[in-house]
Structure formats: C-alpha cells, structure tokens
mmCIF file of C-alpha atoms in Angstrom:
data_model
loop_
_atom_site.group_PDB
_atom_site.id
_atom_site.type_symbol
_atom_site.label_atom_id
_atom_site.label_comp_id
_atom_site.label_asym_id
_atom_site.label_seq_id
_atom_site.Cartn_x
_atom_site.Cartn_y
_atom_site.Cartn_z
ATOM 1 C CA MET A 198 -11.729 10.110 14.408
ATOM 2 C CA THR A 199 -13.428 13.448 14.007
ATOM 3 C CA ALA A 200 -12.083 14.449 17.790
ATOM 4 C CA LEU A 201 -8.716 13.684 16.902
ATOM 5 C CA ARG A 202 -6.489 16.621 16.264
ATOM 6 C CA PRO A 203 -4.048 16.725 13.385
ATOM 7 C CA MET A 204 -0.157 17.054 14.091
ATOM 8 C CA THR A 205 1.946 19.472 12.996
ATOM 9 C CA ILE A 206 5.861 19.842 12.565
ATOM 10 C CA ASP A 207 7.244 22.774 14.801
ATOM 11 C CA ALA A 208 8.605 25.264 13.658
ATOM 12 C CA ALA A 209 12.103 24.444 14.998
ATOM 13 C CA ALA A 210 12.365 21.110 13.227
ATOM 14 C CA ARG A 211 11.135 22.191 10.023
ATOM 15 C CA GLU A 212 13.744 24.739 9.873
ATOM 16 C CA ARG A 213 16.402 22.598 11.276
ATOM 17 C CA LEU A 214 15.735 19.427 9.627
ATOM 18 C CA ARG A 215 16.576 18.343 5.632
ATOM 19 C CA ILE A 216 14.227 15.990 4.580
ATOM 20 C CA LEU A 217 14.483 14.127 1.061
ATOM 21 C CA PHE A 218 11.408 13.106 -0.673
ATOM 22 C CA ILE A 219 12.415 9.982 -3.142
ATOM 23 C CA ALA A 220 9.717 8.897 -5.251
ATOM 24 C CA LYS A 221 9.733 7.462 -8.954
ATOM 25 C CA ASN A 222 7.477 10.796 -10.548
ATOM 26 C CA ALA A 223 9.216 13.132 -7.799
ATOM 27 C CA LEU A 224 9.760 15.312 -10.691
ATOM 28 C CA TRP A 225 7.047 14.997 -12.813
ATOM 29 C CA ASP A 226 5.210 17.777 -14.202
ATOM 30 C CA GLY A 227 2.864 16.340 -16.672
ATOM 31 C CA GLU A 228 -0.577 14.459 -16.908
ATOM 32 C CA LEU A 229 -1.209 10.599 -16.571
ATOM 33 C CA HIS A 230 1.927 8.741 -17.021
ATOM 34 C CA PRO A 231 1.834 6.326 -20.030
ATOM 35 C CA GLU A 232 2.576 3.061 -17.341
ATOM 36 C CA ASP A 233 2.369 4.764 -14.432
ATOM 37 C CA GLY A 234 -0.906 6.501 -14.929
ATOM 38 C CA ASN A 235 -2.010 8.636 -12.191
ATOM 39 C CA HIS A 236 0.589 7.620 -9.555
ATOM 40 C CA ALA A 237 2.771 10.276 -11.476
ATOM 41 C CA LEU A 238 0.092 12.748 -10.428
ATOM 42 C CA TYR A 239 0.306 11.076 -7.102
ATOM 43 C CA HIS A 240 3.730 11.926 -6.460
ATOM 44 C CA ARG A 241 3.289 15.297 -8.162
ATOM 45 C CA GLU A 242 0.950 16.146 -5.366
ATOM 46 C CA MET A 243 2.663 14.697 -2.748
ATOM 47 C CA ARG A 244 5.602 17.056 -3.841
ATOM 48 C CA GLN A 245 3.348 20.250 -3.826
ATOM 49 C CA VAL A 246 1.963 19.646 -0.686
ATOM 50 C CA LEU A 247 5.516 18.818 0.979
ATOM 51 C CA GLU A 248 6.892 22.099 -0.268
ATOM 52 C CA GLY A 249 3.528 23.506 0.558
ATOM 53 C CA LEU A 250 4.110 22.705 4.358
ATOM 54 C CA GLY A 251 7.633 24.859 3.740
ATOM 55 C CA LEU A 252 10.005 22.041 4.656
ATOM 56 C CA ASN A 253 13.820 22.039 4.105
ATOM 57 C CA LEU A 254 13.084 19.527 1.277
ATOM 58 C CA VAL A 255 15.381 17.791 -1.225
ATOM 59 C CA ILE A 256 13.942 15.923 -4.066
ATOM 60 C CA ALA A 257 14.963 12.903 -6.173
ATOM 61 C CA ASP A 258 13.912 10.476 -8.095
ATOM 62 C CA ARG A 259 16.585 7.822 -8.092
ATOM 63 C CA PHE A 260 18.189 5.219 -5.273
ATOM 64 C CA GLU A 261 21.590 6.932 -6.222
ATOM 65 C CA VAL A 262 21.313 9.708 -4.235
ATOM 66 C CA LEU A 263 21.617 7.598 -0.843
ATOM 67 C CA PHE A 264 24.464 5.680 -2.027
ATOM 68 C CA GLU A 265 26.955 8.797 -0.753
ATOM 69 C CA ASN A 266 26.600 11.006 1.747
ATOM 70 C CA PRO A 267 23.339 13.176 0.781
ATOM 71 C CA GLU A 268 23.392 15.644 3.744
ATOM 72 C CA ILE A 269 19.747 15.034 4.950
ATOM 73 C CA ASP A 270 18.156 14.194 8.323
ATOM 74 C CA PHE A 271 15.384 12.244 7.217
ATOM 75 C CA VAL A 272 13.646 10.602 4.060
ATOM 76 C CA PHE A 273 10.481 10.110 2.987
ATOM 77 C CA PRO A 274 10.427 7.131 0.665
ATOM 78 C CA LEU A 275 7.903 6.480 -2.096
ATOM 79 C CA LEU A 276 10.052 4.868 -4.505
ATOM 80 C CA ASN A 277 8.849 1.249 -3.946
ATOM 81 C CA ARG A 278 8.004 -0.129 -7.287
ATOM 82 C CA ALA A 279 11.306 0.704 -8.808
ATOM 83 C CA GLY A 280 11.225 -1.653 -11.477
ATOM 84 C CA PHE A 281 13.031 -4.773 -10.127
ATOM 85 C CA PHE A 282 12.239 -7.883 -7.624
ATOM 86 C CA ASN A 283 11.713 -7.091 -3.947
ATOM 87 C CA SER A 284 12.408 -3.134 -4.522
ATOM 88 C CA GLU A 285 10.389 -1.897 -2.076
ATOM 89 C CA MET A 286 13.135 -2.928 0.391
ATOM 90 C CA LEU A 287 16.195 -1.194 -0.913
ATOM 91 C CA CYS A 288 14.975 2.517 0.128
ATOM 92 C CA PRO A 289 14.844 1.857 3.957
ATOM 93 C CA LEU A 290 17.970 -0.468 3.762
ATOM 94 C CA LEU A 291 19.938 2.479 2.198
ATOM 95 C CA CYS A 292 19.129 4.768 4.850
ATOM 96 C CA GLU A 293 19.693 1.654 7.496
ATOM 97 C CA ARG A 294 23.343 1.536 5.900
ATOM 98 C CA LYS A 295 23.658 5.116 6.231
ATOM 99 C CA GLY A 296 21.687 5.552 9.307
ATOM 100 C CA ILE A 297 19.259 7.930 8.022
ATOM 101 C CA PRO A 298 15.907 7.785 9.912
ATOM 102 C CA TYR A 299 13.019 7.330 7.386
ATOM 103 C CA LEU A 300 9.478 7.170 6.983
ATOM 104 C CA GLY A 301 7.648 3.626 7.491
ATOM 105 C CA ALA A 302 8.071 0.247 8.894
ATOM 106 C CA SER A 303 11.780 -1.568 8.417
ATOM 107 C CA PRO A 304 13.043 -3.301 5.746
ATOM 108 C CA ILE A 305 12.234 -6.733 7.218
ATOM 109 C CA LEU A 306 8.649 -5.388 7.639
ATOM 110 C CA ARG A 307 8.648 -3.953 4.420
ATOM 111 C CA GLY A 308 9.116 -7.370 2.790
ATOM 112 C CA LEU A 309 6.873 -9.275 5.323
ATOM 113 C CA ALA A 310 3.751 -7.334 4.682
ATOM 114 C CA ASP A 311 4.885 -7.052 0.859
ATOM 115 C CA ASP A 312 5.212 -10.966 0.135
ATOM 116 C CA LYS A 313 1.497 -11.794 0.284
ATOM 117 C CA HIS A 314 2.110 -15.467 0.885
ATOM 118 C CA LEU A 315 3.739 -14.371 4.260
ATOM 119 C CA ALA A 316 1.307 -11.883 5.200
ATOM 120 C CA LYS A 317 -1.401 -14.023 4.706
ATOM 121 C CA ARG A 318 0.456 -17.090 7.392
ATOM 122 C CA ALA A 319 0.866 -13.808 9.511
ATOM 123 C CA ALA A 320 -2.922 -13.380 9.563
ATOM 124 C CA ARG A 321 -3.649 -16.841 9.605
ATOM 125 C CA ALA A 322 -1.611 -16.823 13.354
ATOM 126 C CA ALA A 323 -3.162 -13.952 14.427
ATOM 127 C CA ASP A 324 -6.416 -15.566 13.768
ATOM 128 C CA VAL A 325 -7.673 -13.084 11.073
ATOM 129 C CA PRO A 326 -9.265 -15.190 8.579
ATOM 130 C CA THR A 327 -7.905 -15.656 4.881
ATOM 131 C CA ALA A 328 -8.790 -17.865 1.704
ATOM 132 C CA PRO A 329 -6.780 -20.997 1.104
ATOM 133 C CA TRP A 330 -3.566 -20.384 -0.868
ATOM 134 C CA ALA A 331 -0.669 -21.535 -3.021
ATOM 135 C CA ILE A 332 2.610 -20.008 -3.376
ATOM 136 C CA PHE A 333 4.752 -20.940 -6.159
ATOM 137 C CA ARG A 334 8.334 -19.151 -5.692
ATOM 138 C CA ARG A 335 10.159 -18.971 -9.111
ATOM 139 C CA GLY A 336 12.654 -21.639 -10.295
ATOM 140 C CA ALA A 337 11.029 -24.276 -7.807
ATOM 141 C CA PRO A 338 9.075 -26.979 -8.673
ATOM 142 C CA VAL A 339 5.130 -26.349 -9.478
ATOM 143 C CA ASP A 340 3.011 -28.646 -8.060
ATOM 144 C CA LEU A 341 -0.374 -28.098 -8.934
ATOM 145 C CA SER A 342 -1.235 -30.374 -5.972
ATOM 146 C CA ALA A 343 -1.038 -27.918 -3.465
ATOM 147 C CA VAL A 344 -3.685 -25.499 -5.175
ATOM 148 C CA PRO A 345 -7.024 -25.327 -3.219
ATOM 149 C CA PRO A 346 -9.908 -26.475 -4.550
ATOM 150 C CA ALA A 347 -12.181 -23.918 -6.447
ATOM 151 C CA THR A 348 -14.292 -23.376 -9.707
ATOM 152 C CA ARG A 349 -12.243 -19.877 -10.168
ATOM 153 C CA TYR A 350 -8.802 -19.002 -9.105
ATOM 154 C CA VAL A 351 -6.742 -15.510 -9.172
ATOM 155 C CA VAL A 352 -2.803 -16.149 -10.227
ATOM 156 C CA LYS A 353 -0.976 -12.817 -9.323
ATOM 157 C CA PRO A 354 2.600 -11.955 -8.404
ATOM 158 C CA ASN A 355 3.315 -12.744 -5.042
ATOM 159 C CA ALA A 356 4.618 -9.183 -4.812
ATOM 160 C CA SER A 357 3.059 -6.546 -6.478
ATOM 161 C CA SER A 358 0.979 -3.431 -6.280
ATOM 162 C CA ALA A 359 -2.284 -2.447 -8.108
ATOM 163 C CA SER A 360 -3.617 -5.903 -9.658
ATOM 164 C CA TRP A 361 -0.293 -5.646 -11.617
ATOM 165 C CA GLY A 362 0.296 -9.105 -13.699
ATOM 166 C CA VAL A 363 -3.108 -10.685 -12.623
ATOM 167 C CA ASN A 364 -4.849 -13.088 -13.862
ATOM 168 C CA ASP A 365 -7.470 -15.937 -13.465
ATOM 169 C CA ALA A 366 -8.123 -19.195 -14.152
ATOM 170 C CA THR A 367 -10.439 -21.817 -14.024
ATOM 171 C CA ASP A 368 -8.736 -25.176 -13.807
ATOM 172 C CA LEU A 369 -5.521 -26.573 -13.012
ATOM 173 C CA ALA A 370 -4.045 -26.634 -16.747
ATOM 174 C CA SER A 371 -4.794 -22.685 -16.936
ATOM 175 C CA VAL A 372 -3.550 -22.125 -13.446
ATOM 176 C CA GLU A 373 -0.479 -23.855 -14.579
ATOM 177 C CA ARG A 374 -0.295 -21.171 -17.595
ATOM 178 C CA ALA A 375 -0.704 -18.123 -15.354
ATOM 179 C CA VAL A 376 2.076 -19.317 -13.065
ATOM 180 C CA ALA A 377 4.451 -19.769 -16.029
ATOM 181 C CA ASP A 378 3.046 -16.225 -17.084
ATOM 182 C CA VAL A 379 3.892 -14.802 -13.736
ATOM 183 C CA HIS A 380 7.205 -16.450 -13.535
ATOM 184 C CA ALA A 381 8.375 -15.156 -16.808
ATOM 185 C CA LEU A 382 7.662 -11.429 -15.697
ATOM 186 C CA GLY A 383 10.352 -12.374 -12.690
ATOM 187 C CA HIS A 384 8.112 -13.241 -10.110
ATOM 188 C CA ASP A 385 6.574 -15.558 -7.688
ATOM 189 C CA ALA A 386 3.123 -16.466 -8.206
ATOM 190 C CA ILE A 387 0.538 -16.886 -5.908
ATOM 191 C CA VAL A 388 -2.714 -18.474 -6.493
ATOM 192 C CA GLU A 389 -5.903 -18.246 -4.513
ATOM 193 C CA PRO A 390 -9.918 -18.857 -5.192
ATOM 194 C CA PHE A 391 -11.533 -15.706 -6.413
ATOM 195 C CA LEU A 392 -14.202 -14.551 -3.658
ATOM 196 C CA GLN A 393 -17.204 -12.734 -4.758
ATOM 197 C CA GLY A 394 -17.426 -9.541 -3.110
ATOM 198 C CA SER A 395 -15.824 -5.952 -2.967
ATOM 199 C CA ASP A 396 -12.677 -4.665 -1.491
ATOM 200 C CA VAL A 397 -12.783 -2.589 2.115
ATOM 201 C CA GLU A 398 -10.181 -0.541 2.383
ATOM 202 C CA VAL A 399 -8.784 0.180 6.123
ATOM 203 C CA PRO A 400 -6.203 3.375 6.301
ATOM 204 C CA VAL A 401 -4.486 3.394 9.114
ATOM 205 C CA ILE A 402 -2.390 5.725 10.403
ATOM 206 C CA THR A 403 -0.411 6.784 13.609
ATOM 207 C CA VAL A 404 -1.629 9.502 15.615
ATOM 208 C CA ARG A 405 0.434 10.251 18.963
ATOM 209 C CA GLY A 406 2.165 6.630 18.913
ATOM 210 C CA GLU A 407 -1.025 4.606 18.305
ATOM 211 C CA PRO A 408 -2.369 3.309 15.094
ATOM 212 C CA THR A 409 -5.727 5.078 14.368
ATOM 213 C CA ILE A 410 -8.135 3.417 11.875
ATOM 214 C CA LEU A 411 -9.354 6.222 9.191
ATOM 215 C CA PRO A 412 -12.613 5.978 7.969
ATOM 216 C CA MET A 413 -13.104 3.025 5.855
ATOM 217 C CA MET A 414 -13.597 2.787 1.721
ATOM 218 C CA ILE A 415 -14.885 0.282 -0.120
ATOM 219 C CA PHE A 416 -14.594 -0.228 -3.742
ATOM 220 C CA ARG A 417 -17.797 -1.324 -4.722
ATOM 221 C CA GLN A 418 -18.268 -3.385 -7.767
ATOM 222 C CA ALA A 419 -20.861 -3.214 -9.861
ATOM 223 C CA ASP A 420 -20.433 -6.879 -11.115
ATOM 224 C CA PRO A 421 -18.976 -9.061 -7.955
ATOM 225 C CA SER A 422 -17.421 -11.094 -10.234
ATOM 226 C CA HIS A 423 -15.599 -8.574 -11.990
ATOM 227 C CA LEU A 424 -11.642 -9.117 -11.492
ATOM 228 C CA ARG A 425 -10.196 -5.296 -11.430
ATOM 229 C CA THR A 426 -7.118 -4.850 -13.399
ATOM 230 C CA TYR A 427 -3.841 -2.757 -13.500
ATOM 231 C CA ARG A 428 -4.703 -0.267 -15.794
ATOM 232 C CA GLU A 429 -8.291 0.196 -14.289
ATOM 233 C CA LYS A 430 -6.405 1.245 -11.006
ATOM 234 C CA ARG A 431 -4.172 3.508 -12.746
ATOM 235 C CA ASP A 432 -6.932 4.806 -14.625
ATOM 236 C CA LEU A 433 -5.498 4.249 -17.973
ATOM 237 C CA VAL A 434 -8.635 2.512 -19.164
ATOM 238 C CA ASP A 435 -12.269 3.887 -18.569
ATOM 239 C CA ARG A 436 -13.635 2.203 -15.241
ATOM 240 C CA SER A 437 -16.359 4.229 -14.283
ATOM 241 C CA GLN A 438 -18.905 1.811 -15.145
ATOM 242 C CA LYS A 439 -17.447 -1.197 -13.089
ATOM 243 C CA TYR A 440 -16.800 0.318 -9.526
ATOM 244 C CA SER A 441 -16.677 3.340 -7.773
ATOM 245 C CA LEU A 442 -14.772 4.489 -4.214
ATOM 246 C CA ASP A 443 -17.652 5.107 -1.531
ATOM 247 C CA PRO A 444 -17.402 5.071 2.579
ATOM 248 C CA PHE A 445 -18.065 1.801 3.901
ATOM 249 C CA GLU A 446 -21.451 2.310 6.049
ATOM 250 C CA ASN A 447 -22.218 -0.950 7.583
ATOM 251 C CA ALA A 448 -21.138 -0.202 10.568
ATOM 252 C CA ASP A 449 -21.893 -3.960 11.973
ATOM 253 C CA MET A 450 -19.024 -5.221 9.531
ATOM 254 C CA ALA A 451 -16.899 -2.355 9.990
ATOM 255 C CA ALA A 452 -16.873 -3.201 13.069
ATOM 256 C CA ARG A 453 -15.749 -6.557 12.894
ATOM 257 C CA ILE A 454 -13.313 -5.638 10.231
ATOM 258 C CA ALA A 455 -11.868 -3.364 12.672
ATOM 259 C CA ASP A 456 -11.174 -5.829 15.282
ATOM 260 C CA LEU A 457 -9.583 -8.186 12.634
ATOM 261 C CA THR A 458 -7.197 -4.993 11.361
ATOM 262 C CA ARG A 459 -5.851 -4.636 15.287
ATOM 263 C CA LYS A 460 -5.055 -7.985 15.608
ATOM 264 C CA ALA A 461 -3.474 -8.207 12.049
ATOM 265 C CA TRP A 462 -1.387 -5.166 12.748
ATOM 266 C CA ASN A 463 0.592 -6.158 15.758
ATOM 267 C CA GLU A 464 3.142 -8.037 13.434
ATOM 268 C CA TYR A 465 4.303 -4.672 11.852
ATOM 269 C CA ARG A 466 4.466 -2.237 14.201
ATOM 270 C CA PRO A 467 5.691 -0.049 14.278
ATOM 271 C CA PHE A 468 4.908 1.251 10.535
ATOM 272 C CA ASP A 469 3.672 4.682 10.539
ATOM 273 C CA TYR A 470 0.853 4.030 7.984
ATOM 274 C CA GLY A 471 -0.588 1.412 5.899
ATOM 275 C CA ARG A 472 -3.495 0.174 4.242
ATOM 276 C CA PHE A 473 -5.198 -3.219 5.019
ATOM 277 C CA GLU A 474 -7.549 -5.106 2.647
ATOM 278 C CA PHE A 475 -10.555 -7.305 3.094
ATOM 279 C CA ARG A 476 -12.810 -8.570 0.800
ATOM 280 C CA VAL A 477 -16.672 -8.530 2.077
ATOM 281 C CA ASN A 478 -19.583 -10.193 1.134
ATOM 282 C CA GLU A 479 -22.604 -8.432 2.122
ATOM 283 C CA ASP A 480 -25.171 -10.898 1.166
ATOM 284 C CA THR A 481 -23.648 -13.721 3.218
ATOM 285 C CA GLY A 482 -21.105 -11.013 5.816
ATOM 286 C CA GLU A 483 -18.350 -13.107 5.076
ATOM 287 C CA ILE A 484 -14.849 -10.941 5.671
ATOM 288 C CA THR A 485 -11.446 -12.201 4.209
ATOM 289 C CA PHE A 486 -8.399 -10.651 4.628
ATOM 290 C CA LEU A 487 -6.426 -10.144 1.611
ATOM 291 C CA GLU A 488 -3.460 -8.382 1.715
ATOM 292 C CA LEU A 489 -1.786 -5.080 3.395
ATOM 293 C CA ASN A 490 0.334 -2.234 1.787
ATOM 294 C CA LEU A 491 2.548 -0.415 3.924
ATOM 295 C CA ASN A 492 3.750 2.792 2.508
ATOM 296 C CA CYS A 493 0.923 2.859 0.629
ATOM 297 C CA ASN A 494 -0.941 5.227 -1.970
ATOM 298 C CA LEU A 495 -1.600 8.513 -0.268
ATOM 299 C CA TRP A 496 -3.119 10.260 -3.327
ATOM 300 C CA SER A 497 -5.936 12.574 -2.342
ATOM 301 C CA GLN A 498 -8.447 10.712 -4.963
ATOM 302 C CA LYS A 499 -7.417 7.503 -3.769
ATOM 303 C CA VAL A 500 -8.491 5.727 0.024
ATOM 304 C CA PHE A 501 -6.346 7.550 2.461
ATOM 305 C CA GLY A 502 -6.990 10.887 1.167
ATOM 306 C CA ARG A 503 -10.983 10.261 0.326
ATOM 307 C CA ALA A 504 -10.705 8.573 4.235
ATOM 308 C CA ALA A 505 -9.003 11.835 5.928
ATOM 309 C CA ALA A 506 -11.614 14.569 4.185
ATOM 310 C CA LEU A 507 -14.646 12.184 5.524
ATOM 311 C CA ALA A 508 -12.217 12.203 8.739
ATOM 312 C CA GLY A 509 -12.545 16.385 8.216
ATOM 313 C CA TRP A 510 -8.895 16.765 7.568
ATOM 314 C CA SER A 511 -7.625 17.950 4.861
ATOM 315 C CA GLN A 512 -4.406 16.731 2.407
ATOM 316 C CA PRO A 513 -1.896 18.779 4.046
ATOM 317 C CA GLU A 514 -3.167 17.807 7.465
ATOM 318 C CA LEU A 515 -3.079 14.257 6.676
ATOM 319 C CA ILE A 516 0.673 14.351 5.191
ATOM 320 C CA GLU A 517 1.923 16.851 8.263
ATOM 321 C CA THR A 518 0.396 14.038 10.963
ATOM 322 C CA ILE A 519 2.052 11.203 9.177
ATOM 323 C CA LEU A 520 5.370 12.710 8.728
ATOM 324 C CA ALA A 521 5.316 14.656 12.140
ATOM 325 C CA GLU A 522 4.340 11.507 13.907
ATOM 326 C CA SER A 523 7.650 9.579 12.253
ATOM 327 C CA LEU A 524 9.873 12.705 13.305
ATOM 328 C CA ALA A 525 8.908 12.301 16.432
ATOM 329 C CA ARG A 526 8.963 8.593 16.882
ATOM 330 C CA HIS A 527 12.710 8.569 15.622
ATOM 331 C CA GLY A 528 13.643 11.515 17.907
ATOM 332 C CA LEU A 529 13.912 14.176 15.595
ATOM 333 C CA MET A 530 10.967 16.534 17.316
ATOM 334 C CA ALA A 531 9.215 16.732 20.159
ATOM 335 C CA ARG A 532 5.437 14.877 19.766
#
C-alpha cells in the first residue's frame, strides 16, 4: 500500500462537475449528536474535507433533493441509515431514476451486502468460512428448529450498522424473545452463535481500477466475551476499558484474511470502497467472516482513516482517491 500513489481529481473535472454530498448530518456543526453520536462528527468532517478539495459542492441532508432535477453531475451518498427499513438502497435508486452517476455500488449490490443473511450465503458460495446462522423475516413464522446449536447467541437486526439493536441469548426461549424484540423494531432478525475473539476490519478501496486492501485494523477486546454495543461504537458511553482499535500485526493471519477478502469481494464489484469484517481467535487461529459494509464509515478516527494514516496517506488524500476513482469509472474524468 505504501508504494501506491493517491489519486487526484484533475482541474478540469474539479471546475466542471457539480457534486452533491448528501448525508443525514451533512449540515451538522455541533459536537456529539444525542442519537447518532460520533456519526455527526464524521459527516461534518467529510463535508469539510470535500470543501477543502475545492469541489463545486452542493450539500443536502434529505432525499427530496433528488426527487426533482437537482442540476448535479455526481452524488457522494452517505445518507444510508435514514430511519426506515432498507433505506440504504434509496439514494442509489433515486440516482438511477435520474441517470445521475454516484459513488459506491449499485442498489441491488448495496442490498445484497446490507442483508447479513444474503452476504453470508455469498461468502459461503465463495468458500469463505462463516458461522452457522438462522434468519427470521418479520411476518414469517419463527421456527426455532432452524437455530444452530450453541451455548450463547447473538441476535440482531439483519440489516443494521454499529450493532444497533443487538442482543444476546443463552437458550431458545431467550432467542425467541430477542427475535420478537428485533421484529418490534421493524427489522428482520438474524441469529448466530457468539464467537469468542476480536474483530479484524479489512478496509478496501479502488486504486487505478482494482480493489486494494489498506492496512488491517483490529478491535482488540479486553474481554473476548464482551458484546460491543451501539452506544459504545457511537461514543455515547465510555468504552475505553473495553476495547481499542489497533493495527493488526499478525502477518500470517493477515495474509489468510486478505485471501478470504479477495474471494468475497468479487460478488460486489464495482463497489468503490467497503469494509470486510472477520472474527478472529488469535489463540486457535480461527478466522470467520462476519459481514461487510459498502459505503461504510470513512471518518479519520475510525478504521478507514486510521488505516490510511498507517499507509502514509492523509484523510483528504484518502477521500480524493476514492472520489477520483469513481469519477473515472463513470467516465467523468480520465484516470
């Protein structure tokens, strides 16, 4: 990665193109949001980075801007969790409706990646190991015989981020209650055995037309049995004694994870950028695919920003490279 040069947006494209940045907190200028926590700081930083690149920028925080004729040439969409089921597909769908190029994967691929059940099936088809699981769609019968045997379970919305709505369970009765809780939130529920270990994050960007793995990071847990929560991930509670985000320096395991990531990403190309997640047990050497997030968090304080810094890239260089590559893919500038 350190041998790769960041991409830049050429002067002609910078002047010619009108780019819409759309995010829930795109206009936020405060500190932690009471519900979104550090996600608001992330969106604010992204706006500031894009402004600093000297782009011809339009800023919005609602989908309505795409209902009419917004007079834009390209969309940088971060309005993913918009408060309704499968909302992450709406922005690219609206772009397709208007014929406007946009950053990231197509709507159907966004849906495939975001549906944890389908992503696990795709991983299994690519010969990437994943834990057994059961899916319980809201409105369908809850047949507990589909639950794989385990002494502890994780039950969570099948399409969510940052562990929103996550629960654990220890038997079928508590699984049934947790599934009902997830359904009450308006989501499908996925159930899988709890795996001891820590999560290795694999950030992938496109560089000169090819997916490229940035330095891997690990959420190293003080207690491998701890179940990380939404409030911890959004910095709404103190989690400093529970886990830390560190460079993943186990070279042998990193090489194996890289091979599995390359197998998994073929299902989603072109996706511009995304984060693949694996649960690792460093004592046993076991590696298990968990999920992937396309159009994921690019904040300088999280996985992508920290990984780019390890590679010697600044945050503006990271964002400009991702954007320049997508503009080139859509034929809006020369690569």
